[in-house]
Short mmCIF file of C-alpha atoms in Angstrom, two decimals:
data_model
loop_
_atom_site.label_atom_id
_atom_site.label_comp_id
_atom_site.label_asym_id
_atom_site.label_seq_id
_atom_site.Cartn_x
_atom_site.Cartn_y
_atom_site.Cartn_z
CA UNK A 1 -5.07 4.36 63.67
CA UNK A 2 -7.02 6.32 66.83
CA UNK A 3 -10.51 7.08 65.74
CA UNK A 4 -11.47 11.15 64.74
CA UNK A 5 -12.89 12.24 68.35
CA UNK A 6 -16.39 12.94 67.37
CA UNK A 7 -17.92 13.78 64.14
CA UNK A 8 -16.07 16.88 62.79
CA UNK A 9 -17.67 19.84 60.62
CA UNK A 10 -15.11 21.20 58.17
CA UNK A 11 -15.00 24.03 56.36
CA UNK A 12 -13.16 25.61 53.30
CA UNK A 13 -13.72 29.53 52.69
CA UNK A 14 -13.35 30.38 48.84
CA UNK A 15 -12.58 34.07 50.07
CA UNK A 16 -12.52 37.30 47.51
CA UNK A 17 -8.80 38.86 46.87
CA UNK A 18 -9.01 41.63 45.05
CA UNK A 19 -6.16 43.67 45.99
CA UNK A 20 -3.47 41.45 47.13
CA UNK A 21 -1.75 43.75 49.61
CA UNK A 22 -4.85 45.01 51.62
CA UNK A 23 -4.30 43.40 54.91
CA UNK A 24 -7.36 45.37 56.75
CA UNK A 25 -9.82 44.03 54.25
CA UNK A 26 -8.49 40.62 53.98
CA UNK A 27 -8.34 39.99 57.94
CA UNK A 28 -11.93 41.68 58.12
CA UNK A 29 -12.98 38.80 55.67
CA UNK A 30 -11.09 36.11 57.68
CA UNK A 31 -12.69 37.16 61.25
CA UNK A 32 -16.28 37.83 59.00
CA UNK A 33 -15.86 33.68 57.68
CA UNK A 34 -14.92 32.54 61.04
CA UNK A 35 -18.16 34.07 62.49
CA UNK A 36 -20.04 33.19 59.63
CA UNK A 37 -18.44 29.50 60.12
CA UNK A 38 -19.13 29.05 63.45
CA UNK A 39 -22.58 30.01 63.48
CA UNK A 40 -23.20 27.35 61.19
CA UNK A 41 -21.22 25.05 63.92
CA UNK A 42 -18.13 24.12 61.78
CA UNK A 43 -15.18 22.83 64.29
CA UNK A 44 -12.43 24.07 61.69
CA UNK A 45 -12.24 26.55 58.92
CA UNK A 46 -9.34 26.88 55.97
CA UNK A 47 -8.85 29.77 54.34
CA UNK A 48 -7.35 30.05 50.95
CA UNK A 49 -3.26 30.49 50.28
CA UNK A 50 -1.45 33.95 51.55
CA UNK A 51 -5.31 35.48 52.27
CA UNK A 52 -3.91 37.78 54.68
CA UNK A 53 -0.83 38.95 52.30
CA UNK A 54 -0.58 37.50 49.12
CA UNK A 55 1.49 40.11 46.87
CA UNK A 56 5.18 38.53 45.63
CA UNK A 57 7.20 40.52 43.77
CA UNK A 58 7.19 42.78 47.20
CA UNK A 59 9.01 41.67 50.41
CA UNK A 60 5.91 40.84 52.62
CA UNK A 61 5.77 42.67 56.18
CA UNK A 62 7.63 40.86 59.26
CA UNK A 63 5.33 39.18 61.18
CA UNK A 64 5.85 41.28 64.40
CA UNK A 65 4.12 44.14 61.82
CA UNK A 66 1.12 41.59 60.53
CA UNK A 67 0.54 41.11 64.90
CA UNK A 68 -2.11 43.82 64.99
CA UNK A 69 -4.20 41.87 62.30
CA UNK A 70 -3.36 38.40 63.48
CA UNK A 71 -4.61 38.95 66.99
CA UNK A 72 -7.51 39.94 65.44
CA UNK A 73 -8.10 36.47 63.60
CA UNK A 74 -6.66 34.77 66.86
CA UNK A 75 -9.31 36.94 69.27
CA UNK A 76 -11.95 36.01 66.96
CA UNK A 77 -10.88 31.79 67.11
CA UNK A 78 -11.31 32.62 70.81
CA UNK A 79 -14.40 34.19 70.30
CA UNK A 80 -16.12 32.25 68.51
CA UNK A 81 -14.49 28.89 69.66
CA UNK A 82 -13.53 27.40 66.06
CA UNK A 83 -10.21 26.28 64.76
CA UNK A 84 -8.52 27.76 62.08
CA UNK A 85 -5.59 27.52 59.04
CA UNK A 86 -4.41 31.14 57.91
CA UNK A 87 -1.76 31.85 55.74
CA UNK A 88 0.33 34.64 54.55
CA UNK A 89 3.73 36.15 53.10
CA UNK A 90 5.95 36.89 55.90
CA UNK A 91 9.31 37.98 56.26
CA UNK A 92 11.31 36.58 58.52
CA UNK A 93 15.21 37.39 59.32
CA UNK A 94 15.43 39.12 55.96
CA UNK A 95 14.01 35.99 53.96
CA UNK A 96 10.80 35.38 52.76
CA UNK A 97 7.98 32.55 53.54
CA UNK A 98 5.06 31.28 52.76
CA UNK A 99 3.15 30.84 55.74
CA UNK A 100 0.74 28.50 57.28
CA UNK A 101 -0.36 29.18 60.35
CA UNK A 102 -2.89 26.93 62.58
CA UNK A 103 -4.92 28.26 65.18
CA UNK A 104 -6.94 26.35 68.32
CA UNK A 105 -10.19 27.46 69.86
CA UNK A 106 -8.49 28.99 72.19
CA UNK A 107 -6.58 31.34 69.64
CA UNK A 108 -3.67 29.95 69.89
CA UNK A 109 -0.97 28.92 67.18
CA UNK A 110 0.07 25.86 67.68
CA UNK A 111 1.66 24.84 64.59
CA UNK A 112 3.25 26.79 61.73
CA UNK A 113 4.27 25.35 58.36
CA UNK A 114 6.72 27.12 55.38
CA UNK A 115 5.61 26.15 51.97
CA UNK A 116 7.89 23.39 51.42
CA UNK A 117 7.30 22.88 47.13
CA UNK A 118 7.78 26.63 45.82
CA UNK A 119 5.25 26.95 42.30
CA UNK A 120 8.20 28.29 39.78
CA UNK A 121 7.57 31.68 40.10
CA UNK A 122 7.98 32.01 43.95
CA UNK A 123 11.77 30.57 43.82
CA UNK A 124 12.90 34.08 43.02
CA UNK A 125 11.63 35.82 45.98
CA UNK A 126 10.53 32.62 48.70
CA UNK A 127 12.63 30.65 51.11
CA UNK A 128 11.33 26.72 50.70
CA UNK A 129 10.14 25.31 54.04
CA UNK A 130 12.31 22.56 55.52
CA UNK A 131 10.45 20.01 57.69
CA UNK A 132 6.38 19.26 57.73
CA UNK A 133 4.80 17.02 60.54
CA UNK A 134 1.25 15.42 62.16
CA UNK A 135 -0.50 17.87 64.00
CA UNK A 136 -2.47 15.55 66.75
CA UNK A 137 -5.38 17.29 68.11
CA UNK A 138 -9.12 17.70 69.91
CA UNK A 139 -10.24 17.03 66.50
CA UNK A 140 -8.21 13.87 65.27
CA UNK A 141 -4.52 14.15 63.65
CA UNK A 142 -4.22 17.38 61.10
CA UNK A 143 -1.82 18.26 58.25
CA UNK A 144 -1.14 21.24 56.43
CA UNK A 145 0.51 21.28 53.03
CA UNK A 146 -0.09 24.57 50.34
CA UNK A 147 -1.36 24.39 46.41
CA UNK A 148 2.05 23.17 44.39
CA UNK A 149 2.54 20.82 47.87
CA UNK A 150 -0.40 18.62 45.81
CA UNK A 151 1.82 17.70 42.95
CA UNK A 152 4.20 15.84 44.54
CA UNK A 153 1.73 12.63 46.01
CA UNK A 154 4.49 11.44 48.17
CA UNK A 155 4.53 14.23 50.37
CA UNK A 156 1.14 13.68 51.43
CA UNK A 157 1.61 10.24 51.22
CA UNK A 158 4.08 10.19 53.76
CA UNK A 159 2.08 12.28 56.40
CA UNK A 160 -0.39 9.77 56.25
CA UNK A 161 1.31 7.14 56.90
CA UNK A 162 2.40 8.87 59.87
CA UNK A 163 -0.98 9.43 61.26
CA UNK A 164 -2.09 12.21 59.42
CA UNK A 165 -6.51 12.17 59.03
CA UNK A 166 -7.64 15.69 57.88
CA UNK A 167 -5.15 17.40 55.67
CA UNK A 168 -5.95 21.31 55.22
CA UNK A 169 -4.51 23.09 51.87
CA UNK A 170 -4.65 26.33 51.06
CA UNK A 171 -4.27 26.74 47.40
CA UNK A 172 -3.96 29.69 44.77
CA UNK A 173 -4.39 28.14 41.90
CA UNK A 174 -3.28 30.18 38.50
CA UNK A 175 -5.50 29.62 35.49
CA UNK A 176 -2.97 29.33 32.47
CA UNK A 177 -3.27 31.21 29.53
CA UNK A 178 -1.06 28.89 27.23
CA UNK A 179 -4.14 26.47 25.48
CA UNK A 180 -1.84 23.51 25.40
CA UNK A 181 -1.14 24.51 28.84
CA UNK A 182 -4.55 25.18 30.18
CA UNK A 183 -5.28 24.07 34.10
CA UNK A 184 -8.95 23.22 34.60
CA UNK A 185 -11.64 23.16 36.83
CA UNK A 186 -12.11 19.93 36.27
CA UNK A 187 -8.42 19.08 37.01
CA UNK A 188 -7.98 20.71 39.86
CA UNK A 189 -11.26 19.63 41.40
CA UNK A 190 -10.26 15.88 41.15
CA UNK A 191 -6.85 16.33 42.54
CA UNK A 192 -8.24 16.95 45.69
CA UNK A 193 -9.98 13.76 45.24
CA UNK A 194 -6.95 11.67 44.25
CA UNK A 195 -5.34 12.65 47.10
CA UNK A 196 -7.65 11.43 49.60
CA UNK A 197 -7.83 8.06 48.06
CA UNK A 198 -4.12 7.46 47.70
CA UNK A 199 -4.27 8.39 51.41
CA UNK A 200 -7.33 7.42 52.80
CA UNK A 201 -8.01 10.68 54.58
CA UNK A 202 -10.41 13.71 54.22
CA UNK A 203 -8.99 16.70 51.77
CA UNK A 204 -9.96 20.40 53.16
CA UNK A 205 -9.12 22.80 50.38
CA UNK A 206 -9.75 26.45 49.70
CA UNK A 207 -8.63 28.35 46.83
CA UNK A 208 -9.09 32.25 46.58
CA UNK A 209 -12.15 33.86 44.60
CA UNK A 210 -9.38 36.29 42.23
CA UNK A 211 -9.16 37.34 38.62
CA UNK A 212 -6.44 35.02 37.61
CA UNK A 213 -7.57 32.14 40.09
CA UNK A 214 -9.93 29.10 39.04
CA UNK A 215 -11.18 29.27 42.23
CA UNK A 216 -12.06 26.33 42.92
CA UNK A 217 -12.35 24.73 46.46
CA UNK A 218 -13.47 21.75 47.75
CA UNK A 219 -13.93 19.16 50.99
CA UNK A 220 -13.71 14.88 49.79
CA UNK A 221 -13.26 12.03 51.46
CA UNK A 222 -11.20 8.84 50.02
CA UNK A 223 -14.71 7.77 47.89
CA UNK A 224 -16.33 11.15 47.40
CA UNK A 225 -16.28 14.70 47.05
CA UNK A 226 -18.62 15.99 50.37
CA UNK A 227 -18.82 19.23 49.01
CA UNK A 228 -17.58 21.67 45.94
CA UNK A 229 -17.66 25.63 45.28
CA UNK A 230 -19.45 27.31 42.08
CA UNK A 231 -15.96 29.13 40.01
CA UNK A 232 -16.39 32.16 40.38
CA UNK A 233 -18.70 31.95 43.16
CA UNK A 234 -17.30 33.52 47.17
CA UNK A 235 -18.65 31.30 49.42
CA UNK A 236 -18.09 29.05 52.66
CA UNK A 237 -18.28 25.03 51.87
CA UNK A 238 -18.97 22.33 55.00
CA UNK A 239 -19.45 19.31 55.36
CA UNK A 240 -19.19 16.61 57.83
CA UNK A 241 -15.65 13.98 58.52
CA UNK A 242 -17.34 11.19 59.55
CA UNK A 243 -13.91 8.83 60.53
CA UNK A 244 -15.99 5.57 60.35
CA UNK A 245 -16.92 6.10 56.31
CA UNK A 246 -13.03 6.62 56.06
CA UNK A 247 -12.46 3.17 57.88
CA UNK A 248 -14.86 1.16 55.81
CA UNK A 249 -12.81 2.89 52.66
CA UNK A 250 -9.26 1.75 54.59
CA UNK A 251 -10.69 -1.85 55.16
CA UNK A 252 -12.08 -2.31 51.39
CA UNK A 253 -8.93 -1.11 50.04
CA UNK A 254 -6.75 -3.23 52.46
CA UNK A 255 -4.80 -0.13 54.56
CA UNK A 256 -4.40 -1.57 58.18
CA UNK A 257 -1.07 -1.68 59.39
CA UNK A 258 -0.45 -4.82 60.02
CA UNK A 259 0.02 -5.59 55.58
CA UNK A 260 1.23 -1.47 56.05
CA UNK A 261 -0.32 -0.33 52.74
CA UNK A 262 2.19 2.21 51.56
CA UNK A 263 4.95 -0.58 52.64
CA UNK A 264 3.24 -2.88 50.13
CA UNK A 265 3.10 -0.87 47.49
CA UNK A 266 6.51 1.47 47.57
CA UNK A 267 8.34 -0.49 49.89
CA UNK A 268 11.81 1.61 49.18
CA UNK A 269 10.63 4.97 50.00
CA UNK A 270 7.60 3.62 52.49
CA UNK A 271 10.00 1.80 55.24
CA UNK A 272 7.86 -0.14 58.02
#
């Protein structure tokens, strides 16, 4: 596998979402986050799931209506020369999607991804995506999945097999009110690390600060949590992603291409 082009400095913004429909306020927070991450020498920043518009029960604006807000975000990426992953509910051809936008340092959207595995409450309103792929960039091979997608390990393993090195993972982790089904910070804090371990990759996970959410963002390598947010606090995490450390892990775990770690473990799913 090709190495990362250089040491990549990643950021994950545990952004406050007080009013889920306040696109103006969210846009300003995103632009401010892009600026701050750039000032802290980040190459890329990941924002939480549906950070621009996150009202589920009402059909969201179209991309055309959101264009003025997107333009401010795109211009900020170009001005501060930083990559960003921004997400929103959007309407396209009368259908609602949970969509991720990967923006390069020139302010251009180079990839759009629609969430494939929808949370039960989304299924009444949102149309699932149909495909996903690895994006080859100057930073390395990027992949993005969204929140509930992470609950299906074979999905991220497939992308890793296709060459993903850094996963950008926006989430909106809602705290359960059922005592026996309570989703804990410890559980979700471990999930990014577990998936990074399984795939031999980096995971940059951004969760929002909201009264209903767990509020747990993290940046993980395959054997270590590199940065972890404090629940209940809006902050930007930073971590340096050094591919040589992953190569050491992959070598130790026998992730080499000749023996094909994935196909040896589950040959029916991961064909050589």
